[in-house]
Short mmCIF file of C-alpha atoms in Angstrom, two decimals:
data_model
loop_
_atom_site.label_atom_id
_atom_site.label_comp_id
_atom_site.label_asym_id
_atom_site.label_seq_id
_atom_site.Cartn_x
_atom_site.Cartn_y
_atom_site.Cartn_z
CA MET F 1 11.54 -12.11 -36.02
CA LYS F 2 14.40 -14.54 -36.74
CA LYS F 3 17.42 -14.60 -34.54
CA CYS F 4 20.11 -17.15 -33.82
CA PHE F 5 21.58 -17.60 -30.17
CA SER F 6 24.74 -16.11 -31.18
CA ALA F 7 23.02 -12.98 -32.18
CA ILE F 8 20.75 -12.79 -29.02
CA PHE F 9 23.99 -13.39 -26.88
CA PHE F 10 25.54 -10.07 -28.44
CA ALA F 11 22.21 -8.40 -28.22
CA ALA F 12 21.84 -8.93 -24.29
CA PHE F 13 25.49 -8.10 -23.90
CA ILE F 14 25.09 -4.80 -25.32
CA PHE F 15 21.82 -4.16 -23.71
CA ASN F 16 23.12 -5.33 -20.24
CA TYR F 17 26.24 -3.38 -20.65
CA ALA F 18 24.05 -0.37 -21.38
CA GLY F 19 21.69 -0.82 -18.32
CA ALA F 20 24.72 -1.22 -16.15
CA GLN F 21 26.42 2.03 -17.44
CA GLY F 22 22.95 3.74 -17.06
CA LEU F 23 22.27 2.38 -13.60
CA LEU F 24 23.56 5.23 -11.77
CA ASN F 25 22.48 7.79 -13.98
CA LYS F 26 20.48 10.63 -12.03
CA SER F 27 18.49 13.41 -13.14
CA GLU F 28 20.14 16.25 -15.03
CA THR F 29 18.26 18.72 -13.02
CA THR F 30 20.77 21.64 -12.11
CA PHE F 31 20.98 21.89 -8.22
CA THR F 32 21.38 25.18 -6.30
CA ARG F 33 23.28 25.93 -2.82
CA GLN F 34 19.72 26.35 -1.61
CA ASP F 35 18.84 22.68 -2.60
CA THR F 36 22.19 21.53 -0.65
CA LEU F 37 21.51 24.03 2.53
CA ARG F 38 18.05 22.39 2.86
CA GLY F 39 19.12 18.62 1.54
CA SER F 40 22.35 17.82 3.18
CA ILE F 41 23.50 17.36 6.59
CA THR F 42 25.59 20.62 7.08
CA LYS F 43 28.12 21.32 9.50
CA GLU F 44 25.90 23.79 11.06
CA ARG F 45 23.64 20.56 11.48
CA ALA F 46 25.74 18.20 12.36
CA TRP F 47 26.90 19.07 15.70
CA TRP F 48 23.70 19.20 17.68
CA ASP F 49 20.86 16.51 18.33
CA LEU F 50 17.39 17.83 18.38
CA LYS F 51 15.71 16.91 21.54
CA TYR F 52 12.52 18.91 22.04
CA TYR F 53 10.45 21.59 20.48
CA HIS F 54 7.89 23.94 21.82
CA LEU F 55 5.97 25.53 19.00
CA ASP F 56 4.04 28.53 20.13
CA VAL F 57 2.03 29.89 17.23
CA LYS F 58 -0.93 32.34 16.77
CA VAL F 59 -2.80 31.88 13.61
CA ASN F 60 -4.95 34.82 12.44
CA PRO F 61 -7.32 34.28 9.81
CA LYS F 62 -8.00 37.79 9.05
CA ASP F 63 -4.53 38.65 7.72
CA SER F 64 -3.46 35.14 6.88
CA THR F 65 -0.47 35.20 9.30
CA ILE F 66 1.19 33.04 11.71
CA THR F 67 3.48 34.39 14.38
CA GLY F 68 5.08 33.01 17.43
CA SER F 69 8.26 31.32 18.90
CA ASN F 70 9.94 28.07 18.81
CA THR F 71 11.93 26.75 21.82
CA ILE F 72 14.61 24.31 20.57
CA LYS F 73 16.22 22.04 23.11
CA TYR F 74 19.18 19.93 21.80
CA THR F 75 22.26 18.21 23.00
CA VAL F 76 25.75 19.28 21.94
CA LEU F 77 27.61 16.47 20.05
CA GLN F 78 30.88 18.71 18.77
CA ASP F 79 32.33 21.66 19.93
CA TYR F 80 30.81 24.49 17.42
CA ASN F 81 28.88 27.57 17.81
CA LYS F 82 26.90 28.18 14.52
CA MET F 83 23.57 26.81 14.23
CA GLN F 84 21.42 26.40 10.94
CA ILE F 85 17.55 26.95 11.41
CA ASP F 86 15.33 26.90 8.56
CA LEU F 87 12.59 29.10 7.75
CA GLN F 88 11.27 29.88 4.15
CA LYS F 89 10.33 33.05 2.74
CA PRO F 90 8.43 35.16 3.13
CA MET F 91 8.38 34.05 6.74
CA ASP F 92 11.27 35.66 8.70
CA ILE F 93 12.82 35.32 11.95
CA TYR F 94 12.86 38.46 14.46
CA LYS F 95 15.05 37.33 17.17
CA VAL F 96 17.10 34.55 18.83
CA VAL F 97 17.63 34.15 22.42
CA GLN F 98 19.87 31.85 24.49
CA ASP F 99 20.48 32.06 28.13
CA GLY F 100 18.58 35.63 28.36
CA LYS F 101 20.98 37.19 25.70
CA GLU F 102 19.79 38.15 22.04
CA LEU F 103 21.83 36.32 19.48
CA LYS F 104 23.24 37.53 16.01
CA PHE F 105 22.15 35.80 13.00
CA GLU F 106 22.53 36.00 9.24
CA ARG F 107 20.06 34.74 6.35
CA GLU F 108 21.25 32.93 3.36
CA GLY F 109 17.72 32.49 1.59
CA ASN F 110 16.09 29.84 3.52
CA ALA F 111 18.54 29.03 6.03
CA PHE F 112 19.32 31.22 8.91
CA PHE F 113 22.88 30.72 10.58
CA ILE F 114 22.73 31.74 14.35
CA GLN F 115 26.01 32.62 16.02
CA LEU F 116 25.89 31.30 19.91
CA ILE F 117 27.84 33.32 22.43
CA ALA F 118 27.97 30.59 25.08
CA ASN F 119 30.65 27.94 24.75
CA GLN F 120 28.60 24.65 23.38
CA LYS F 121 30.12 21.82 25.45
CA VAL F 122 29.92 18.21 24.44
CA GLY F 123 27.20 16.48 26.28
CA GLU F 124 25.49 19.60 27.39
CA VAL F 125 21.79 20.07 26.89
CA LYS F 126 21.28 23.58 25.77
CA GLU F 127 18.24 25.53 24.25
CA VAL F 128 17.50 28.80 21.95
CA LYS F 129 14.10 30.30 21.56
CA VAL F 130 13.42 31.41 18.02
CA PHE F 131 10.76 34.40 17.32
CA PHE F 132 9.08 34.44 13.90
CA GLY F 133 6.43 35.55 11.65
CA GLY F 134 4.91 36.51 8.78
CA LYS F 135 2.58 35.28 5.80
CA PRO F 136 3.28 31.84 4.90
CA LYS F 137 3.13 30.36 1.29
CA VAL F 138 -0.19 29.64 0.45
CA ALA F 139 -0.91 25.87 -0.71
CA VAL F 140 -1.44 25.72 -4.48
CA ARG F 141 -2.46 22.07 -4.76
CA PRO F 142 -2.30 20.82 -1.73
CA PRO F 143 -0.75 18.26 -0.63
CA TRP F 144 1.32 18.02 -3.40
CA ASP F 145 2.13 21.84 -3.87
CA GLY F 146 1.59 22.50 -0.15
CA GLY F 147 1.90 25.42 2.56
CA ILE F 148 -1.31 26.71 4.38
CA THR F 149 -4.88 26.31 3.23
CA TRP F 150 -6.93 29.13 4.14
CA ARG F 151 -10.46 28.30 3.17
CA LYS F 152 -14.15 28.67 4.55
CA ASP F 153 -16.54 25.81 5.19
CA SER F 154 -20.11 25.64 4.21
CA ASN F 155 -21.29 27.96 6.96
CA GLY F 156 -18.62 30.76 6.55
CA ASN F 157 -16.52 29.39 9.32
CA ASP F 158 -12.56 29.62 8.42
CA PHE F 159 -11.27 26.47 7.79
CA ILE F 160 -7.34 26.19 7.68
CA ALA F 161 -4.53 23.52 7.51
CA SER F 162 -0.83 23.04 6.92
CA SER F 163 0.67 20.30 4.56
CA CYS F 164 4.18 20.79 3.50
CA GLN F 165 5.90 17.24 2.68
CA GLY F 166 8.96 17.77 0.51
CA LEU F 167 8.22 21.48 0.50
CA GLY F 168 9.40 21.35 4.17
CA ALA F 169 7.66 22.27 7.61
CA SER F 170 9.93 25.41 7.40
CA ILE F 171 7.47 26.98 4.92
CA TRP F 172 5.45 28.05 8.32
CA TRP F 173 7.53 27.45 11.27
CA PRO F 174 11.30 27.43 12.15
CA ASN F 175 12.88 24.11 12.65
CA LYS F 176 16.15 22.03 11.82
CA ASP F 177 14.31 20.96 8.54
CA HIS F 178 16.26 17.68 7.60
CA MET F 179 14.41 14.69 8.05
CA TYR F 180 17.57 12.71 9.62
CA ASP F 181 17.29 14.11 13.18
CA GLU F 182 13.47 13.77 14.64
CA VAL F 183 12.58 15.72 17.59
CA GLU F 184 12.03 13.08 20.44
CA ASN F 185 8.74 14.97 21.73
CA MET F 186 7.13 18.31 21.54
CA LEU F 187 4.47 20.72 22.80
CA ILE F 188 2.55 22.44 20.23
CA SER F 189 0.54 25.61 21.37
CA VAL F 190 -1.96 26.95 18.71
CA ASN F 191 -3.76 30.40 19.54
CA VAL F 192 -7.03 30.48 17.35
CA PRO F 193 -10.11 32.71 17.03
CA GLY F 194 -12.50 31.84 20.33
CA HIS F 195 -15.00 30.44 18.04
CA LEU F 196 -12.65 27.64 16.33
CA THR F 197 -10.69 24.73 17.37
CA ASP F 198 -7.03 23.65 16.60
CA VAL F 199 -6.38 20.00 16.04
CA SER F 200 -2.47 19.05 15.98
CA ASN F 201 -0.51 16.15 16.97
CA GLY F 202 -0.52 13.75 19.94
CA ARG F 203 -2.67 14.57 22.75
CA LEU F 204 -4.73 17.59 23.92
CA GLN F 205 -3.35 18.49 27.39
CA SER F 206 -5.47 21.76 27.85
CA ILE F 207 -7.39 24.68 26.19
CA LYS F 208 -6.82 28.07 27.58
CA LYS F 209 -9.20 31.10 27.06
CA GLU F 210 -7.43 34.28 26.53
CA LYS F 211 -8.28 37.77 27.35
CA ASP F 212 -8.89 38.62 24.06
CA GLY F 213 -11.44 36.14 23.50
CA THR F 214 -9.21 33.71 21.50
CA LYS F 215 -8.30 30.05 22.57
CA THR F 216 -4.83 28.31 22.85
CA PHE F 217 -4.92 24.45 22.15
CA ASN F 218 -1.98 22.66 23.85
CA TRP F 219 -0.93 19.42 22.19
CA TYR F 220 1.78 17.04 23.51
CA VAL F 221 3.56 14.74 21.43
CA ALA F 222 5.42 11.96 23.35
CA ASN F 223 6.82 10.10 20.61
CA PRO F 224 9.48 11.13 17.70
CA ILE F 225 8.01 12.95 15.00
CA ASN F 226 9.28 14.06 11.47
CA ASN F 227 9.17 17.65 10.61
CA TYR F 228 6.26 17.52 7.79
CA GLY F 229 4.31 15.09 10.10
CA VAL F 230 3.53 18.38 12.51
CA ASN F 231 0.28 20.11 11.57
CA ILE F 232 -2.41 22.46 12.35
CA ASN F 233 -6.14 21.86 11.65
CA ILE F 234 -8.15 24.73 12.38
CA GLY F 235 -12.10 24.66 11.81
CA ASP F 236 -15.66 24.52 13.26
CA TYR F 237 -14.86 21.06 14.29
CA VAL F 238 -17.13 18.69 16.52
CA SER F 239 -15.53 15.29 17.57
CA PHE F 240 -16.48 11.74 18.58
CA SER F 241 -14.16 8.84 19.66
CA GLU F 242 -14.18 5.18 20.28
CA LYS F 243 -11.51 2.79 21.81
CA TYR F 244 -9.74 0.26 19.73
CA LYS F 245 -8.84 -3.08 21.24
CA GLY F 246 -5.37 -3.62 19.66
CA GLU F 247 -2.36 -5.58 20.02
CA LYS F 248 -0.85 -2.98 22.90
CA GLY F 249 -4.04 -2.50 24.57
CA ASN F 250 -6.97 0.02 24.40
CA LEU F 251 -5.98 2.73 21.35
CA ASP F 252 -7.80 6.14 21.82
CA CYS F 253 -9.37 6.92 18.53
CA ASN F 254 -10.53 10.52 18.37
CA TYR F 255 -12.34 11.97 14.91
CA TYR F 256 -12.83 15.71 14.42
CA VAL F 257 -15.19 16.65 11.64
CA LEU F 258 -17.02 20.00 10.27
CA ARG F 259 -20.20 20.25 12.13
CA GLU F 260 -22.37 19.45 9.01
CA ASN F 261 -20.64 16.26 8.41
CA LEU F 262 -20.79 14.46 12.10
CA ALA F 263 -23.52 12.11 10.72
CA LYS F 264 -22.01 10.85 7.95
CA ALA F 265 -18.53 10.54 9.30
CA LYS F 266 -19.93 8.37 12.07
CA THR F 267 -21.00 5.89 9.49
CA HIS F 268 -18.11 6.37 7.08
CA PHE F 269 -15.13 6.31 9.51
CA LYS F 270 -16.15 3.08 10.52
CA ASP F 271 -13.18 1.95 8.08
CA VAL F 272 -10.52 3.09 10.73
CA PRO F 273 -10.90 -0.10 13.26
CA ARG F 274 -11.10 -2.18 10.08
CA MET F 275 -7.80 -0.64 9.05
CA LEU F 276 -6.18 -1.38 12.49
CA LYS F 277 -7.26 -4.67 12.44
CA ALA F 278 -5.79 -5.38 8.97
CA PHE F 279 -2.68 -3.39 9.61
CA GLU F 280 -1.63 -4.43 13.14
CA HIS F 281 -1.83 -8.02 11.64
CA TRP F 282 0.35 -7.19 8.86
CA PHE F 283 2.75 -4.55 10.24
CA GLY F 284 2.54 -4.89 14.20
CA PRO F 285 1.31 -2.72 16.66
CA TYR F 286 -0.04 0.87 15.77
CA PRO F 287 3.27 3.00 16.68
CA PHE F 288 1.82 5.64 18.53
CA TYR F 289 -0.48 4.53 21.13
CA GLU F 290 0.84 7.00 23.54
CA ASP F 291 -0.23 9.93 21.22
CA SER F 292 -3.64 8.24 20.13
CA TYR F 293 -5.08 7.77 16.69
CA LYS F 294 -6.78 10.96 15.15
CA LEU F 295 -8.69 11.40 11.75
CA VAL F 296 -9.10 14.87 11.40
CA GLU F 297 -11.28 16.59 8.51
CA ALA F 298 -9.24 18.88 6.21
CA PRO F 299 -9.63 21.38 3.35
CA TYR F 300 -7.81 19.17 0.80
CA LEU F 301 -7.54 15.55 0.02
CA GLY F 302 -5.50 14.27 3.07
CA MET F 303 -1.99 13.85 4.53
CA GLU F 304 -0.22 11.35 7.19
CA HIS F 305 0.30 13.81 9.70
CA GLN F 306 1.52 11.41 12.82
CA SER F 307 -1.50 10.62 14.94
CA SER F 308 -3.37 13.61 13.20
CA VAL F 309 -4.37 11.92 9.65
CA THR F 310 -5.97 14.30 7.66
CA TYR F 311 -8.71 13.76 5.56
CA GLY F 312 -10.62 15.38 2.70
CA ASN F 313 -11.81 12.51 0.50
CA ASP F 314 -15.77 13.62 0.51
CA TYR F 315 -16.97 10.61 2.52
CA LYS F 316 -16.59 8.34 -0.66
CA ASN F 317 -15.05 5.19 -1.01
CA GLY F 318 -12.14 4.59 -3.46
CA TYR F 319 -9.89 8.01 -4.41
CA LYS F 320 -12.74 10.31 -4.41
CA GLY F 321 -15.08 7.88 -5.68
CA ARG F 322 -12.69 6.24 -8.45
CA ASP F 323 -11.01 2.96 -8.01
CA LEU F 324 -7.33 3.59 -8.90
CA SER F 325 -6.92 -0.11 -9.68
CA GLY F 326 -9.93 -0.36 -12.26
CA THR F 327 -10.84 -3.76 -10.70
CA GLY F 328 -13.70 -2.86 -8.12
CA TRP F 329 -11.66 -3.63 -5.14
CA GLY F 330 -10.66 -0.05 -4.68
CA LEU F 331 -14.27 0.85 -4.19
CA LYS F 332 -14.60 -1.35 -1.12
CA PHE F 333 -12.64 1.15 1.10
CA ASP F 334 -11.99 4.82 1.51
CA PHE F 335 -8.60 5.18 -0.24
CA ILE F 336 -7.51 7.86 2.28
CA ILE F 337 -8.11 6.64 5.29
CA ILE F 338 -6.47 3.43 4.41
CA HIS F 339 -3.48 4.82 2.37
CA GLU F 340 -2.68 7.84 5.10
CA SER F 341 -3.20 5.93 7.96
CA GLY F 342 -0.78 3.08 6.32
CA HIS F 343 1.84 5.79 6.45
CA GLU F 344 1.61 5.66 10.41
CA TRP F 345 3.97 2.48 9.93
CA PHE F 346 6.12 3.31 6.60
CA ALA F 347 6.73 7.08 6.74
CA ASN F 348 5.89 8.21 10.58
CA ASN F 349 7.17 5.04 12.55
CA ILE F 350 9.99 4.24 9.86
CA THR F 351 11.13 7.58 8.33
CA TYR F 352 13.52 8.00 5.33
CA LYS F 353 16.78 10.43 6.26
CA ASP F 354 16.66 11.60 2.60
CA ILE F 355 13.60 12.14 0.56
CA ALA F 356 15.65 10.59 -2.44
CA ASP F 357 14.56 7.49 -0.49
CA MET F 358 10.94 8.54 -0.52
CA TRP F 359 9.80 5.14 -2.01
CA ILE F 360 10.31 3.64 1.76
CA HIS F 361 7.07 5.42 2.68
CA GLU F 362 5.17 5.38 -0.51
CA SER F 363 5.95 2.01 -2.06
CA PHE F 364 5.12 0.02 1.36
CA THR F 365 2.27 1.99 1.91
CA ASN F 366 0.74 1.89 -1.41
CA TYR F 367 1.23 -1.79 -0.99
CA SER F 368 -0.65 -1.24 2.26
CA GLU F 369 -3.86 -0.88 0.12
CA SER F 370 -3.36 -4.36 -1.48
CA LEU F 371 -2.77 -5.80 1.97
CA PHE F 372 -6.04 -4.30 3.40
CA VAL F 373 -7.67 -5.79 0.25
CA GLU F 374 -6.17 -9.17 0.91
CA TYR F 375 -7.01 -9.26 4.88
CA TYR F 376 -10.75 -8.84 3.94
CA TYR F 377 -11.06 -10.49 0.48
CA GLY F 378 -8.32 -12.97 -0.10
CA LYS F 379 -5.09 -13.40 -2.22
CA ASP F 380 -7.02 -13.45 -5.53
CA ALA F 381 -8.34 -9.85 -4.73
CA VAL F 382 -4.84 -8.64 -3.62
CA ALA F 383 -3.34 -9.81 -6.91
CA GLU F 384 -6.10 -7.95 -9.07
CA TYR F 385 -5.93 -4.98 -7.27
CA VAL F 386 -1.96 -4.62 -7.15
CA ILE F 387 -2.05 -5.55 -10.80
CA GLY F 388 -4.57 -3.46 -11.61
CA CYS F 389 -2.62 -0.35 -10.33
CA ARG F 390 -0.02 -1.25 -12.85
CA LYS F 391 -1.78 0.88 -15.45
CA ASN F 392 -0.81 3.99 -13.31
CA ILE F 393 2.91 3.30 -13.73
CA SER F 394 4.58 5.80 -16.20
CA ASN F 395 8.36 4.80 -16.17
CA ASP F 396 9.33 8.27 -16.42
CA LYS F 397 12.44 8.47 -14.40
CA PRO F 398 14.36 6.41 -11.46
CA ILE F 399 12.19 6.03 -8.31
CA ILE F 400 15.14 7.06 -6.44
CA GLY F 401 16.10 10.68 -6.50
CA ASN F 402 19.15 12.72 -5.90
CA TYR F 403 20.64 12.53 -2.51
CA ASP F 404 21.61 15.54 -0.32
CA VAL F 405 19.53 18.01 -2.48
CA ASN F 406 15.81 17.27 -1.12
CA ASN F 407 14.78 15.84 -4.33
CA GLU F 408 12.41 12.97 -4.72
CA GLY F 409 12.17 10.41 -7.40
CA SER F 410 9.30 9.33 -9.83
CA GLY F 411 5.72 9.19 -8.54
CA ASP F 412 6.18 5.64 -9.91
CA MET F 413 7.34 4.91 -6.10
CA TYR F 414 3.57 4.36 -5.33
CA PRO F 415 2.27 1.60 -7.88
CA LYS F 416 5.53 0.39 -9.07
CA GLY F 417 7.20 0.58 -5.75
CA ALA F 418 4.09 -1.69 -4.62
CA ASN F 419 4.27 -3.95 -7.49
CA MET F 420 8.18 -4.40 -6.83
CA LEU F 421 7.22 -5.40 -3.31
CA HIS F 422 4.36 -7.88 -4.83
CA THR F 423 7.08 -9.49 -7.16
CA MET F 424 9.56 -10.08 -4.23
CA ARG F 425 6.77 -11.61 -2.23
CA GLN F 426 6.36 -14.00 -4.80
CA VAL F 427 10.32 -14.95 -4.97
CA ILE F 428 9.90 -15.24 -1.19
CA ASN F 429 7.28 -17.83 -1.70
CA ASP F 430 6.32 -17.93 1.86
CA ASP F 431 3.62 -15.60 3.17
CA ALA F 432 4.24 -16.39 6.79
CA LYS F 433 7.91 -15.21 6.24
CA TRP F 434 6.68 -11.97 4.39
CA ARG F 435 4.37 -10.79 6.84
CA GLU F 436 7.18 -11.52 9.61
CA ILE F 437 9.51 -9.37 7.54
CA LEU F 438 6.97 -6.49 7.52
CA ARG F 439 6.34 -6.70 11.25
CA GLY F 440 10.18 -7.15 11.66
CA LEU F 441 10.95 -3.96 9.88
CA ASN F 442 8.60 -1.93 11.89
CA LYS F 443 9.75 -3.59 15.31
CA THR F 444 13.65 -3.11 14.18
CA PHE F 445 13.20 0.42 12.92
CA TYR F 446 11.05 1.49 15.53
CA HIS F 447 10.81 5.27 15.52
CA GLN F 448 13.61 5.60 13.56
CA THR F 449 15.21 7.33 10.29
CA VAL F 450 16.72 5.04 7.72
CA THR F 451 18.32 4.79 4.57
CA GLY F 452 17.04 2.79 1.67
CA LYS F 453 20.07 0.63 2.07
CA GLN F 454 19.00 -0.32 5.36
CA ILE F 455 15.56 -1.64 4.25
CA GLN F 456 17.09 -3.44 1.47
CA ASP F 457 19.56 -5.19 3.62
CA TYR F 458 17.07 -6.08 6.21
CA ILE F 459 14.80 -7.89 3.41
CA ASN F 460 17.75 -9.34 1.95
CA THR F 461 18.75 -10.88 5.51
CA GLN F 462 15.36 -11.89 6.52
CA SER F 463 14.22 -13.77 3.43
CA GLY F 464 17.70 -15.40 2.95
CA ILE F 465 17.76 -13.85 -0.79
CA ASN F 466 20.01 -11.36 -2.36
CA PHE F 467 17.55 -9.00 -4.05
CA ASN F 468 19.99 -6.23 -4.76
CA ARG F 469 19.73 -6.40 -8.26
CA VAL F 470 15.81 -6.53 -7.90
CA PHE F 471 15.95 -3.20 -6.17
CA ALA F 472 18.55 -1.75 -8.67
CA GLN F 473 16.19 -2.61 -11.26
CA TYR F 474 12.99 -1.28 -10.13
CA LEU F 475 14.25 1.73 -8.31
CA THR F 476 16.89 3.00 -10.33
CA THR F 477 16.28 2.38 -13.91
CA THR F 478 12.91 2.68 -15.92
CA GLN F 479 13.39 -0.53 -17.57
CA ILE F 480 10.85 -3.42 -16.98
CA PRO F 481 12.51 -6.77 -17.07
CA VAL F 482 11.80 -8.77 -20.10
CA PHE F 483 11.62 -12.71 -19.98
CA GLU F 484 13.05 -13.66 -23.64
CA TYR F 485 12.44 -17.30 -24.75
CA ILE F 486 12.69 -19.57 -27.68
CA PHE F 487 11.83 -22.99 -28.72
CA LYS F 488 14.53 -24.61 -30.72
CA ASN F 489 15.74 -28.16 -31.41
CA GLY F 490 13.63 -29.76 -28.80
CA THR F 491 15.16 -27.15 -26.17
CA PHE F 492 13.32 -24.33 -24.30
CA GLY F 493 15.77 -21.36 -23.89
CA TYR F 494 15.45 -18.26 -21.87
CA HIS F 495 17.11 -15.31 -20.36
CA TRP F 496 16.28 -11.77 -18.66
CA THR F 497 16.93 -8.92 -20.96
CA ASN F 498 15.88 -5.09 -20.53
CA CYS F 499 17.53 -5.34 -17.12
CA VAL F 500 20.52 -4.25 -15.36
CA ALA F 501 23.62 -6.34 -15.72
CA LYS F 502 23.52 -9.79 -14.04
CA PHE F 503 19.83 -9.46 -13.26
CA ASP F 504 18.87 -13.02 -11.68
CA MET F 505 15.44 -12.88 -10.27
CA PRO F 506 13.63 -16.24 -10.14
CA VAL F 507 10.39 -16.37 -11.66
CA LYS F 508 7.32 -18.82 -12.02
CA VAL F 509 5.96 -19.74 -15.45
CA LYS F 510 3.70 -22.32 -17.00
CA LEU F 511 5.59 -23.98 -19.48
CA ASN F 512 3.39 -26.13 -21.98
CA GLY F 513 0.86 -25.98 -19.14
CA GLU F 514 2.91 -26.91 -16.36
CA GLU F 515 3.82 -24.60 -13.51
CA ILE F 516 7.56 -24.65 -12.70
CA TRP F 517 10.18 -22.28 -11.07
CA LEU F 518 12.99 -20.96 -13.33
CA LYS F 519 16.13 -19.21 -12.16
CA PRO F 520 16.92 -17.21 -15.40
CA THR F 521 19.75 -14.71 -15.50
CA THR F 522 21.09 -12.45 -18.33
CA GLU F 523 22.80 -15.30 -19.92
CA TRP F 524 20.87 -17.99 -21.76
CA LYS F 525 19.81 -21.11 -20.19
CA SER F 526 18.07 -23.97 -21.83
CA GLU F 527 15.92 -26.89 -20.96
CA LYS F 528 15.13 -30.03 -23.01
CA ILE F 529 11.35 -30.28 -23.48
CA THR F 530 9.58 -33.38 -25.22
CA SER F 531 6.25 -32.09 -26.02
CA ASP F 532 5.17 -30.51 -29.11
CA LYS F 533 3.63 -27.67 -27.35
CA ARG F 534 5.15 -24.19 -27.30
CA THR F 535 3.44 -22.38 -24.68
CA VAL F 536 4.87 -20.11 -21.93
CA GLU F 537 2.83 -17.88 -19.53
CA VAL F 538 4.99 -15.74 -17.02
CA ASP F 539 3.09 -15.59 -13.42
CA LYS F 540 0.84 -12.29 -14.00
CA ASN F 541 2.11 -11.63 -10.03
CA PHE F 542 5.53 -10.77 -11.23
CA TYR F 543 5.80 -7.47 -12.63
CA VAL F 544 7.77 -8.13 -16.00
CA THR F 545 7.09 -8.57 -19.48
CA SER F 546 7.81 -11.57 -21.83
CA SER F 547 8.62 -11.82 -25.27
CA ASN F 548 8.81 -14.94 -27.51
CA ILE F 549 11.64 -15.43 -29.98
CA VAL F 550 10.27 -16.81 -33.33
CA GLU F 551 12.62 -18.46 -35.85
#
């Protein structure tokens, strides 16, 4: 096509203006009051700080019910006497008690508002005990459409597990179901039929044989834990263990698998110490030494439950035997072991405050697969893997969702988010600094809930580069930047288009065979050239496209 420079400038102006106007556009989905009650820090949540849970439940496979209580300990931050506790239908709260007195409460959808009798004094530590039960939602397509999975193993034994990210932990137990306030520690007591075993988070403190022939497993979690990270896994488990010599000493690694899979697990789970070695190198010490590391077989694909990572990848490398990158590198490791364990750093250690910023979990963890490949197979391999995963990007909607309504953005937060990080790594152009940033994130935000802005600001500060427009480009639009260029009258002209206003990311290119760095913006720039050649190749490690304007 033919364009003159003036036409190009006009087109760039129009497109960048449109991009700037569309930058903050969000989904047109209509949200309800229930979405707001679930997704925002309501007045009934804000006045108290969560300290401790004792979740005490009985799981009955015969009728698919869960009953029990949750003792909630909290610190009073403000004078107020109405508390929001969440529990989703068809589960129900039967009774709430504080200081030996039964409290009144009312239900609004999935939120229960409890009227406290005692004066809640600022600084005081109080507790309420919530009694509940019912048949929780059955998982439809776990872990994406979660709930409780009730299945049988090949020997006819019950095989049960929870999975509830996004949907919410309140699908099966009553809690303060918002990510901003993590419980500092908790006791999980799970009563199951006597021939079965429950595996939950943290360390097993005791197993109590009950008079009715059932058993109660008591698990203690010493570290802060997010709501959806709390899990139950119930089955005819056998176990084995090992100690990993890590950055903070010996890490207990315990593996729970179905009886018939013990032999294959002992071979296949060798990816765990390989994972720990690579990820402690890149991200710093495993964040939950006190609670151990567990890999637990589950009746679905898998999930990143804190210190109790669930596994259902059929003991195959790749993603159920498939390489998501299409390069061959994805078959060098078990996708679920590597990806879900990567979440121990990005999701469980560093946790989003609002699910709209779910990219904090998934972009970094998706990139952790690439870093695992790099640690063992080198930089060419990591480039091939992460670039290969671009074929999975749909650019359907922005990666960042709507805030305060429990709304996550596009699934592109996985491969596109990883490619955004890989692109930023190229701009930083210092692998030692890149590693320092990844480790620094996990140290600075150790056991914290964060906003996307905090993560962006940290990377900007530590890299010395303002990536704000890069984050805006890849997280809030579906546009892929185009490096547009033209050769004319002995000059090489170039700029960014198809991008947010004032996009200014540096890029590495081969110009007539010579590798150089350029600093394009949305305004045209030009370089004099003496060669008759007219070749431009943008470095493939940048997630951008290019377009040659031919006169």
